[in-house]
PDB file of C-alpha atoms and ligand atoms in Angstrom:
ATOM      1  CA  UNK A  12      34.915 -10.155  12.095  1.00  0.00           C
ATOM      2  CA  UNK A  13      37.134  -9.540   9.223  1.00  0.00           C
ATOM      3  CA  UNK A  14      38.937 -12.923  10.148  1.00  0.00           C
ATOM      4  CA  UNK A  15      35.685 -14.690   8.890  1.00  0.00           C
ATOM      5  CA  UNK A  16      36.015 -16.055   5.242  1.00  0.00           C
ATOM      6  CA  UNK A  17      32.763 -14.276   3.648  1.00  0.00           C
ATOM      7  CA  UNK A  18      32.385 -16.871   0.872  1.00  0.00           C
ATOM      8  CA  UNK A  19      32.239 -19.574   3.501  1.00  0.00           C
ATOM      9  CA  UNK A  20      29.578 -18.373   5.904  1.00  0.00           C
ATOM     10  CA  UNK A  21      27.237 -20.840   7.005  1.00  0.00           C
ATOM     11  CA  UNK A  22      23.877 -20.053   5.181  1.00  0.00           C
ATOM     12  CA  UNK A  23      21.722 -21.498   7.990  1.00  0.00           C
ATOM     13  CA  UNK A  24      22.844 -21.276  11.781  1.00  0.00           C
ATOM     14  CA  UNK A  25      20.756 -23.149  14.533  1.00  0.00           C
ATOM     15  CA  UNK A  26      21.011 -22.573  18.109  1.00  0.00           C
ATOM     16  CA  UNK A  27      20.199 -24.417  21.214  1.00  0.00           C
ATOM     17  CA  UNK A  28      19.927 -21.330  23.676  1.00  0.00           C
ATOM     18  CA  UNK A  29      20.638 -23.192  26.822  1.00  0.00           C
ATOM     19  CA  UNK A  30      21.602 -22.349  30.375  1.00  0.00           C
ATOM     20  CA  UNK A  31      19.496 -19.394  31.230  1.00  0.00           C
ATOM     21  CA  UNK A  32      18.557 -21.194  34.513  1.00  0.00           C
ATOM     22  CA  UNK A  33      22.083 -21.916  35.528  1.00  0.00           C
ATOM     23  CA  UNK A  34      23.160 -18.355  34.863  1.00  0.00           C
ATOM     24  CA  UNK A  35      20.286 -17.064  37.153  1.00  0.00           C
ATOM     25  CA  UNK A  36      21.352 -19.709  39.792  1.00  0.00           C
ATOM     26  CA  UNK A  37      24.837 -18.602  39.864  1.00  0.00           C
ATOM     27  CA  UNK A  38      23.777 -15.071  40.821  1.00  0.00           C
ATOM     28  CA  UNK A  39      21.115 -16.251  43.355  1.00  0.00           C
ATOM     29  CA  UNK A  40      18.428 -14.800  40.895  1.00  0.00           C
ATOM     30  CA  UNK A  41      15.141 -16.206  40.057  1.00  0.00           C
ATOM     31  CA  UNK A  42      15.230 -18.393  36.888  1.00  0.00           C
ATOM     32  CA  UNK A  43      13.000 -15.926  35.310  1.00  0.00           C
ATOM     33  CA  UNK A  44      15.768 -13.311  35.451  1.00  0.00           C
ATOM     34  CA  UNK A  45      17.935 -15.762  33.436  1.00  0.00           C
ATOM     35  CA  UNK A  46      15.165 -15.906  30.682  1.00  0.00           C
ATOM     36  CA  UNK A  47      15.090 -12.225  30.665  1.00  0.00           C
ATOM     37  CA  UNK A  48      18.767 -12.019  30.359  1.00  0.00           C
ATOM     38  CA  UNK A  49      18.437 -14.800  27.376  1.00  0.00           C
ATOM     39  CA  UNK A  50      16.133 -12.473  25.417  1.00  0.00           C
ATOM     40  CA  UNK A  51      18.884  -9.739  25.485  1.00  0.00           C
ATOM     41  CA  UNK A  52      21.533 -12.251  24.137  1.00  0.00           C
ATOM     42  CA  UNK A  53      18.988 -13.157  21.420  1.00  0.00           C
ATOM     43  CA  UNK A  54      18.417  -9.676  20.292  1.00  0.00           C
ATOM     44  CA  UNK A  55      22.305  -9.311  20.030  1.00  0.00           C
ATOM     45  CA  UNK A  56      22.825 -12.553  18.138  1.00  0.00           C
ATOM     46  CA  UNK A  57      19.953 -11.537  15.625  1.00  0.00           C
ATOM     47  CA  UNK A  58      21.606  -8.306  14.992  1.00  0.00           C
ATOM     48  CA  UNK A  59      25.044  -9.718  14.309  1.00  0.00           C
ATOM     49  CA  UNK A  60      23.720 -12.528  12.244  1.00  0.00           C
ATOM     50  CA  UNK A  61      21.851  -9.758  10.035  1.00  0.00           C
ATOM     51  CA  UNK A  62      25.100  -7.702   9.663  1.00  0.00           C
ATOM     52  CA  UNK A  63      27.028 -10.624   8.843  1.00  0.00           C
ATOM     53  CA  UNK A  64      24.686 -11.584   5.848  1.00  0.00           C
ATOM     54  CA  UNK A  65      23.742 -14.838   7.571  1.00  0.00           C
ATOM     55  CA  UNK A  66      20.559 -16.229   5.601  1.00  0.00           C
ATOM     56  CA  UNK A  67      18.774 -18.004   8.103  1.00  0.00           C
ATOM     57  CA  UNK A  68      18.799 -18.234  12.147  1.00  0.00           C
ATOM     58  CA  UNK A  69      16.772 -20.758  13.749  1.00  0.00           C
ATOM     59  CA  UNK A  70      16.616 -20.687  17.649  1.00  0.00           C
ATOM     60  CA  UNK A  71      15.207 -23.224  19.802  1.00  0.00           C
ATOM     61  CA  UNK A  72      13.073 -21.165  22.350  1.00  0.00           C
ATOM     62  CA  UNK A  73      10.874 -23.676  23.791  1.00  0.00           C
ATOM     63  CA  UNK A  74      10.631 -27.490  23.210  1.00  0.00           C
ATOM     64  CA  UNK A  75       7.677 -29.820  23.151  1.00  0.00           C
ATOM     65  CA  UNK A  76       9.300 -31.195  26.541  1.00  0.00           C
ATOM     66  CA  UNK A  77       9.601 -27.667  28.359  1.00  0.00           C
ATOM     67  CA  UNK A  78       5.829 -27.786  28.999  1.00  0.00           C
ATOM     68  CA  UNK A  79       6.992 -30.199  31.961  1.00  0.00           C
ATOM     69  CA  UNK A  80       8.538 -27.192  33.784  1.00  0.00           C
ATOM     70  CA  UNK A  81       6.615 -25.603  36.603  1.00  0.00           C
ATOM     71  CA  UNK A  82       3.597 -23.626  35.424  1.00  0.00           C
ATOM     72  CA  UNK A  83       5.201 -20.158  36.513  1.00  0.00           C
ATOM     73  CA  UNK A  84       8.145 -20.796  34.410  1.00  0.00           C
ATOM     74  CA  UNK A  85       6.142 -21.880  31.263  1.00  0.00           C
ATOM     75  CA  UNK A  86       4.291 -18.756  31.945  1.00  0.00           C
ATOM     76  CA  UNK A  87       7.378 -16.408  32.088  1.00  0.00           C
ATOM     77  CA  UNK A  88       8.656 -17.904  28.834  1.00  0.00           C
ATOM     78  CA  UNK A  89       5.184 -17.498  26.930  1.00  0.00           C
ATOM     79  CA  UNK A  90       5.074 -13.742  28.282  1.00  0.00           C
ATOM     80  CA  UNK A  91       8.742 -13.098  27.130  1.00  0.00           C
ATOM     81  CA  UNK A  92       8.165 -14.246  23.850  1.00  0.00           C
ATOM     82  CA  UNK A  93       5.177 -11.923  23.480  1.00  0.00           C
ATOM     83  CA  UNK A  94       6.879  -9.155  24.746  1.00  0.00           C
ATOM     84  CA  UNK A  95       9.922  -9.711  22.544  1.00  0.00           C
ATOM     85  CA  UNK A  96       7.760  -9.879  19.668  1.00  0.00           C
ATOM     86  CA  UNK A  97       5.899  -6.810  20.736  1.00  0.00           C
ATOM     87  CA  UNK A  98       9.027  -4.762  21.439  1.00  0.00           C
ATOM     88  CA  UNK A  99      11.464  -5.928  18.717  1.00  0.00           C
ATOM     89  CA  UNK A 100       8.822  -6.096  15.665  1.00  0.00           C
ATOM     90  CA  UNK A 101       9.561  -2.395  14.541  1.00  0.00           C
ATOM     91  CA  UNK A 102      13.377  -2.888  14.801  1.00  0.00           C
ATOM     92  CA  UNK A 103      13.446  -6.164  13.115  1.00  0.00           C
ATOM     93  CA  UNK A 104      11.051  -4.916  10.402  1.00  0.00           C
ATOM     94  CA  UNK A 105      13.311  -2.093   9.678  1.00  0.00           C
ATOM     95  CA  UNK A 106      16.447  -4.403   9.532  1.00  0.00           C
ATOM     96  CA  UNK A 107      14.564  -6.057   6.825  1.00  0.00           C
ATOM     97  CA  UNK A 108      14.267  -9.409   8.872  1.00  0.00           C
ATOM     98  CA  UNK A 109      11.828 -11.931   8.024  1.00  0.00           C
ATOM     99  CA  UNK A 110      10.045 -13.830  11.062  1.00  0.00           C
ATOM    100  CA  UNK A 111       9.167 -17.412  10.686  1.00  0.00           C
ATOM    101  CA  UNK A 112       8.170 -20.009  13.389  1.00  0.00           C
ATOM    102  CA  UNK A 113       8.403 -23.904  13.547  1.00  0.00           C
ATOM    103  CA  UNK A 114       6.776 -26.081  16.115  1.00  0.00           C
ATOM    104  CA  UNK A 115       3.135 -26.452  17.322  1.00  0.00           C
ATOM    105  CA  UNK A 116       2.145 -23.163  17.098  1.00  0.00           C
ATOM    106  CA  UNK A 117      -1.633 -23.600  17.611  1.00  0.00           C
ATOM    107  CA  UNK A 118      -0.985 -24.824  21.319  1.00  0.00           C
ATOM    108  CA  UNK A 119       0.765 -21.602  22.323  1.00  0.00           C
ATOM    109  CA  UNK A 120      -1.068 -19.191  24.392  1.00  0.00           C
ATOM    110  CA  UNK A 121      -3.542 -17.003  22.279  1.00  0.00           C
ATOM    111  CA  UNK A 122      -1.793 -13.621  22.871  1.00  0.00           C
ATOM    112  CA  UNK A 123       1.578 -15.262  21.931  1.00  0.00           C
ATOM    113  CA  UNK A 124       0.024 -16.685  18.858  1.00  0.00           C
ATOM    114  CA  UNK A 125      -1.483 -13.170  17.905  1.00  0.00           C
ATOM    115  CA  UNK A 126       1.825 -11.550  18.143  1.00  0.00           C
ATOM    116  CA  UNK A 127       3.461 -14.271  15.972  1.00  0.00           C
ATOM    117  CA  UNK A 128       1.031 -14.066  13.353  1.00  0.00           C
ATOM    118  CA  UNK A 129       1.302 -10.366  13.199  1.00  0.00           C
ATOM    119  CA  UNK A 130       4.986 -10.284  13.265  1.00  0.00           C
ATOM    120  CA  UNK A 131       5.221 -13.057  10.422  1.00  0.00           C
ATOM    121  CA  UNK A 132       2.868 -11.257   8.222  1.00  0.00           C
ATOM    122  CA  UNK A 133       4.255  -7.883   8.816  1.00  0.00           C
ATOM    123  CA  UNK A 134       7.748  -9.089   7.888  1.00  0.00           C
ATOM    124  CA  UNK A 135       6.827 -11.590   5.201  1.00  0.00           C
ATOM    125  CA  UNK A 136       8.147  -9.308   2.241  1.00  0.00           C
ATOM    126  CA  UNK A 137      11.268  -8.524   3.581  1.00  0.00           C
ATOM    127  CA  UNK A 138      14.463  -9.941   2.039  1.00  0.00           C
ATOM    128  CA  UNK A 139      16.855 -10.112   4.849  1.00  0.00           C
ATOM    129  CA  UNK A 140      17.802 -12.455   7.762  1.00  0.00           C
ATOM    130  CA  UNK A 141      15.095 -15.184   8.207  1.00  0.00           C
ATOM    131  CA  UNK A 142      14.804 -15.431  11.938  1.00  0.00           C
ATOM    132  CA  UNK A 143      13.037 -18.845  12.474  1.00  0.00           C
ATOM    133  CA  UNK A 144      11.591 -19.262  15.975  1.00  0.00           C
ATOM    134  CA  UNK A 145      11.370 -22.986  17.211  1.00  0.00           C
ATOM    135  CA  UNK A 146       8.218 -22.846  19.706  1.00  0.00           C
ATOM    136  CA  UNK A 147       6.480 -25.852  21.092  1.00  0.00           C
ATOM    137  CA  UNK A 148       9.076 -27.545  18.767  1.00  0.00           C
ATOM    138  CA  UNK A 149      10.121 -30.980  18.932  1.00  0.00           C
ATOM    139  CA  UNK A 150      12.045 -33.016  16.065  1.00  0.00           C
ATOM    140  CA  UNK A 151      10.000 -36.107  16.593  1.00  0.00           C
ATOM    141  CA  UNK A 152       6.507 -34.611  16.711  1.00  0.00           C
ATOM    142  CA  UNK A 153       7.632 -32.666  13.412  1.00  0.00           C
ATOM    143  CA  UNK A 154       8.398 -36.006  11.884  1.00  0.00           C
ATOM    144  CA  UNK A 155       5.222 -37.541  12.898  1.00  0.00           C
ATOM    145  CA  UNK A 156       3.352 -34.556  11.440  1.00  0.00           C
ATOM    146  CA  UNK A 157       5.264 -34.922   8.067  1.00  0.00           C
ATOM    147  CA  UNK A 158       4.350 -38.522   7.889  1.00  0.00           C
ATOM    148  CA  UNK A 159       0.707 -37.689   8.511  1.00  0.00           C
ATOM    149  CA  UNK A 160       1.076 -35.186   5.701  1.00  0.00           C
ATOM    150  CA  UNK A 161       2.597 -37.562   3.403  1.00  0.00           C
ATOM    151  CA  UNK A 162       0.058 -40.607   4.320  1.00  0.00           C
ATOM    152  CA  UNK A 163      -2.898 -38.263   3.294  1.00  0.00           C
ATOM    153  CA  UNK A 164      -1.384 -37.405   0.007  1.00  0.00           C
ATOM    154  CA  UNK A 165      -0.945 -41.151  -0.387  1.00  0.00           C
ATOM    155  CA  UNK A 166      -4.606 -42.025   0.450  1.00  0.00           C
ATOM    156  CA  UNK A 167      -5.961 -39.036  -1.870  1.00  0.00           C
ATOM    157  CA  UNK A 168      -3.931 -40.393  -4.494  1.00  0.00           C
ATOM    158  CA  UNK A 169      -1.766 -37.167  -5.047  1.00  0.00           C
ATOM    159  CA  UNK A 170       1.626 -39.029  -4.028  1.00  0.00           C
ATOM    160  CA  UNK A 171       2.844 -42.385  -5.168  1.00  0.00           C
ATOM    161  CA  UNK A 172       4.611 -44.194  -2.320  1.00  0.00           C
ATOM    162  CA  UNK A 173       7.382 -45.182  -4.481  1.00  0.00           C
ATOM    163  CA  UNK A 174       7.843 -41.643  -5.400  1.00  0.00           C
ATOM    164  CA  UNK A 175       8.344 -40.419  -1.708  1.00  0.00           C
ATOM    165  CA  UNK A 176      11.860 -39.243  -1.564  1.00  0.00           C
ATOM    166  CA  UNK A 177      13.746 -37.094   0.849  1.00  0.00           C
ATOM    167  CA  UNK A 178      13.189 -33.929  -0.778  1.00  0.00           C
ATOM    168  CA  UNK A 179       9.585 -34.627  -0.760  1.00  0.00           C
ATOM    169  CA  UNK A 180       9.668 -35.529   2.860  1.00  0.00           C
ATOM    170  CA  UNK A 181      11.664 -32.376   3.733  1.00  0.00           C
ATOM    171  CA  UNK A 182       8.853 -30.499   2.058  1.00  0.00           C
ATOM    172  CA  UNK A 183       6.412 -31.776   4.653  1.00  0.00           C
ATOM    173  CA  UNK A 184       8.468 -30.695   7.573  1.00  0.00           C
ATOM    174  CA  UNK A 185       7.982 -27.223   9.350  1.00  0.00           C
ATOM    175  CA  UNK A 186      11.401 -26.060   7.754  1.00  0.00           C
ATOM    176  CA  UNK A 187       9.956 -26.501   4.307  1.00  0.00           C
ATOM    177  CA  UNK A 188      11.862 -24.337   1.879  1.00  0.00           C
ATOM    178  CA  UNK A 189      14.896 -23.614   4.183  1.00  0.00           C
ATOM    179  CA  UNK A 190      18.234 -25.058   3.579  1.00  0.00           C
ATOM    180  CA  UNK A 191      19.644 -27.569   6.478  1.00  0.00           C
ATOM    181  CA  UNK A 192      21.601 -25.867   9.122  1.00  0.00           C
ATOM    182  CA  UNK A 193      25.433 -25.558   8.196  1.00  0.00           C
ATOM    183  CA  UNK A 194      26.410 -24.912  11.657  1.00  0.00           C
ATOM    184  CA  UNK A 195      24.550 -25.724  15.072  1.00  0.00           C
ATOM    185  CA  UNK A 196      25.518 -24.257  18.322  1.00  0.00           C
ATOM    186  CA  UNK A 197      24.568 -25.210  21.749  1.00  0.00           C
ATOM    187  CA  UNK A 198      25.456 -23.224  24.887  1.00  0.00           C
ATOM    188  CA  UNK A 199      25.999 -24.310  28.312  1.00  0.00           C
ATOM    189  CA  UNK A 200      28.407 -27.233  27.376  1.00  0.00           C
ATOM    190  CA  UNK A 201      25.553 -29.844  26.929  1.00  0.00           C
ATOM    191  CA  UNK A 202      26.234 -32.271  24.268  1.00  0.00           C
ATOM    192  CA  UNK A 203      22.979 -33.515  23.202  1.00  0.00           C
ATOM    193  CA  UNK A 204      20.226 -32.539  20.651  1.00  0.00           C
ATOM    194  CA  UNK A 205      17.190 -32.386  22.821  1.00  0.00           C
ATOM    195  CA  UNK A 206      14.907 -33.158  20.097  1.00  0.00           C
ATOM    196  CA  UNK A 207      16.138 -30.382  18.035  1.00  0.00           C
ATOM    197  CA  UNK A 208      15.835 -30.543  14.217  1.00  0.00           C
ATOM    198  CA  UNK A 209      16.566 -34.339  14.244  1.00  0.00           C
ATOM    199  CA  UNK A 210      15.986 -34.672  10.490  1.00  0.00           C
ATOM    200  CA  UNK A 211      17.708 -31.483   9.365  1.00  0.00           C
ATOM    201  CA  UNK A 212      20.859 -31.812  11.431  1.00  0.00           C
ATOM    202  CA  UNK A 213      22.199 -34.982   9.369  1.00  0.00           C
ATOM    203  CA  UNK A 214      25.154 -33.256   8.151  1.00  0.00           C
ATOM    204  CA  UNK A 215      25.324 -30.074  10.355  1.00  0.00           C
ATOM    205  CA  UNK A 216      28.683 -29.101  11.940  1.00  0.00           C
ATOM    206  CA  UNK A 217      28.146 -28.887  15.823  1.00  0.00           C
ATOM    207  CA  UNK A 218      29.898 -26.579  17.978  1.00  0.00           C
ATOM    208  CA  UNK A 219      29.166 -26.666  21.726  1.00  0.00           C
ATOM    209  CA  UNK A 220      30.207 -23.797  23.814  1.00  0.00           C
ATOM    210  CA  UNK A 221      30.663 -23.584  27.486  1.00  0.00           C
ATOM    211  CA  UNK A 222      29.168 -20.059  28.059  1.00  0.00           C
ATOM    212  CA  UNK A 223      25.597 -20.134  29.280  1.00  0.00           C
ATOM    213  CA  UNK A 224      23.085 -18.462  26.982  1.00  0.00           C
ATOM    214  CA  UNK A 225      22.765 -15.136  28.487  1.00  0.00           C
ATOM    215  CA  UNK A 226      26.545 -14.466  28.259  1.00  0.00           C
ATOM    216  CA  UNK A 227      26.610 -15.326  24.501  1.00  0.00           C
ATOM    217  CA  UNK A 228      27.550 -12.341  22.369  1.00  0.00           C
ATOM    218  CA  UNK A 229      28.949 -11.161  19.047  1.00  0.00           C
ATOM    219  CA  UNK A 230      32.501 -12.584  19.939  1.00  0.00           C
ATOM    220  CA  UNK A 231      31.092 -15.884  20.729  1.00  0.00           C
ATOM    221  CA  UNK A 232      29.332 -16.143  17.533  1.00  0.00           C
ATOM    222  CA  UNK A 233      32.365 -15.065  15.577  1.00  0.00           C
ATOM    223  CA  UNK A 234      34.423 -17.661  17.144  1.00  0.00           C
ATOM    224  CA  UNK A 235      31.935 -20.479  16.419  1.00  0.00           C
ATOM    225  CA  UNK A 236      31.824 -19.451  12.913  1.00  0.00           C
ATOM    226  CA  UNK A 237      35.686 -19.225  12.773  1.00  0.00           C
ATOM    227  CA  UNK A 238      35.348 -22.740  14.085  1.00  0.00           C
ATOM    228  CA  UNK A 239      33.010 -23.868  11.648  1.00  0.00           C
ATOM    229  CA  UNK A 240      35.079 -22.654   8.910  1.00  0.00           C
ATOM    230  CA  UNK A 241      38.113 -24.757  10.128  1.00  0.00           C
ATOM    231  CA  UNK A 242      35.934 -27.945   9.739  1.00  0.00           C
ATOM    232  CA  UNK A 243      36.278 -30.320   6.989  1.00  0.00           C
ATOM    233  CA  UNK A 244      32.740 -31.187   5.776  1.00  0.00           C
ATOM    234  CA  UNK A 245      32.934 -34.405   3.839  1.00  0.00           C
ATOM    235  CA  UNK A 246      29.386 -35.396   3.669  1.00  0.00           C
ATOM    236  CA  UNK A 247      30.468 -39.066   3.627  1.00  0.00           C
ATOM    237  CA  UNK A 248      32.892 -38.638   0.758  1.00  0.00           C
ATOM    238  CA  UNK A 249      36.621 -38.572   0.493  1.00  0.00           C
ATOM    239  CA  UNK A 250      38.755 -35.844  -1.088  1.00  0.00           C
ATOM    240  CA  UNK A 251      40.498 -36.893  -4.116  1.00  0.00           C
ATOM    241  CA  UNK A 252      42.532 -33.788  -4.984  1.00  0.00           C
TER     242      UNK A 252
HETATM  243  C1  LIG B 312      17.132 -22.362  28.179  1.00  0.00           C
HETATM  244  O1  LIG B 312      17.635 -22.281  29.452  1.00  0.00           O
HETATM  245  C2  LIG B 312      15.879 -21.837  27.896  1.00  0.00           C
HETATM  246  C3  LIG B 312      14.842 -22.750  27.788  1.00  0.00           C
HETATM  247  C4  LIG B 312      14.909 -24.097  27.793  1.00  0.00           C
HETATM  248  C5  LIG B 312      13.300 -22.300  27.432  1.00  0.00           C
HETATM  249  P1  LIG B 312      17.231 -23.340  30.488  1.00  0.00           P
HETATM  250  O2  LIG B 312      16.112 -22.838  31.033  1.00  0.00           O
HETATM  251  O3  LIG B 312      17.082 -24.806  29.860  1.00  0.00           O
HETATM  252  O4  LIG B 312      18.459 -23.150  31.428  1.00  0.00           O
HETATM  253  P2  LIG B 312      19.353 -24.416  32.288  1.00  0.00           P
HETATM  254  O5  LIG B 312      19.502 -25.310  31.342  1.00  0.00           O
HETATM  255  O6  LIG B 312      18.123 -24.856  33.376  1.00  0.00           O
HETATM  256  O7  LIG B 312      20.248 -23.737  33.045  1.00  0.00           O
HETATM  257  C1  LIG B 313      16.613 -27.367  25.143  1.00  0.00           C
HETATM  258  O1  LIG B 313      17.017 -27.139  26.295  1.00  0.00           O
HETATM  259  C2  LIG B 313      15.392 -26.518  24.792  1.00  0.00           C
HETATM  260  C3  LIG B 313      15.712 -25.165  24.348  1.00  0.00           C
HETATM  261  C4  LIG B 313      16.701 -24.647  24.633  1.00  0.00           C
HETATM  262  C5  LIG B 313      14.509 -24.477  24.302  1.00  0.00           C
HETATM  263  P1  LIG B 313      16.535 -27.938  27.506  1.00  0.00           P
HETATM  264  O2  LIG B 313      17.339 -27.392  28.756  1.00  0.00           O
HETATM  265  O3  LIG B 313      14.939 -27.973  27.599  1.00  0.00           O
HETATM  266  O4  LIG B 313      17.178 -29.455  27.390  1.00  0.00           O
HETATM  267  P2  LIG B 313      17.510 -30.528  28.201  1.00  0.00           P
HETATM  268  O5  LIG B 313      16.410 -30.937  29.167  1.00  0.00           O
HETATM  269  O6  LIG B 313      18.661 -30.047  28.934  1.00  0.00           O
HETATM  270  O7  LIG B 313      18.016 -31.689  27.387  1.00  0.00           O
HETATM  271 MG1  LIG B 314      18.351 -26.308  29.940  1.00  0.00          MG
END
């Protein structure tokens, strides 16, 4: 941990937690066990991010495309979400974590929504790590949703078309108020975005890790941050010194 430069910590880390199914398959276990193990990995990562002083952690927990999985698996994932919030709320709250969510929350099962609303409310005055859960999240649907918001403001006269800019558009996204991710980590070796934060990842450093998500731990996170700190972020410019 002491090999990390504290002044160059990523402010916002986003993670595509991928590979639960393959983790289970390798052990001849049902996929649901992989998802259970995945929740454990999440618990640990939240703790490490909190300790390190990371400001925002966004985790992709369920995509708009994940509804296409068998009903049983979707059910397991929703139950795990509810259980996670119920079991962890106390500790997250004690650790000063703020819980937020992005995605089509109103389409989640009622029970999950209730726990989520409760967790968000309980932790809203905390000042530590923002744990941002991407649930029923899709980058494209988020952008469409933002376009609708902006169009309504134009129609009502609140917004001039010419005045629409990147900052205003960003404010119509679910991630309103959060900085764009500095570091995006995807586990299980897959090199694609799978509809995650399409707008926000424009200049994010991407680190793909071979480990399957349930095997991801403190060391893996620290290695990823070290990799990030070695990157040269140019944002389209050049170095002149
Ligand atoms: C990630 O693991 C968890 C979710 C998508 C909810 P997967 O379930 O995608 O695991 P693999 O990719 O099939 O191994
Ligand atoms: C992305 O993983 C979504 C989450 C981790 C929640 P997927 O496993 O659903 O993505 P694809 O299907 O491999 O692109
Ligand atoms: Mg997957």
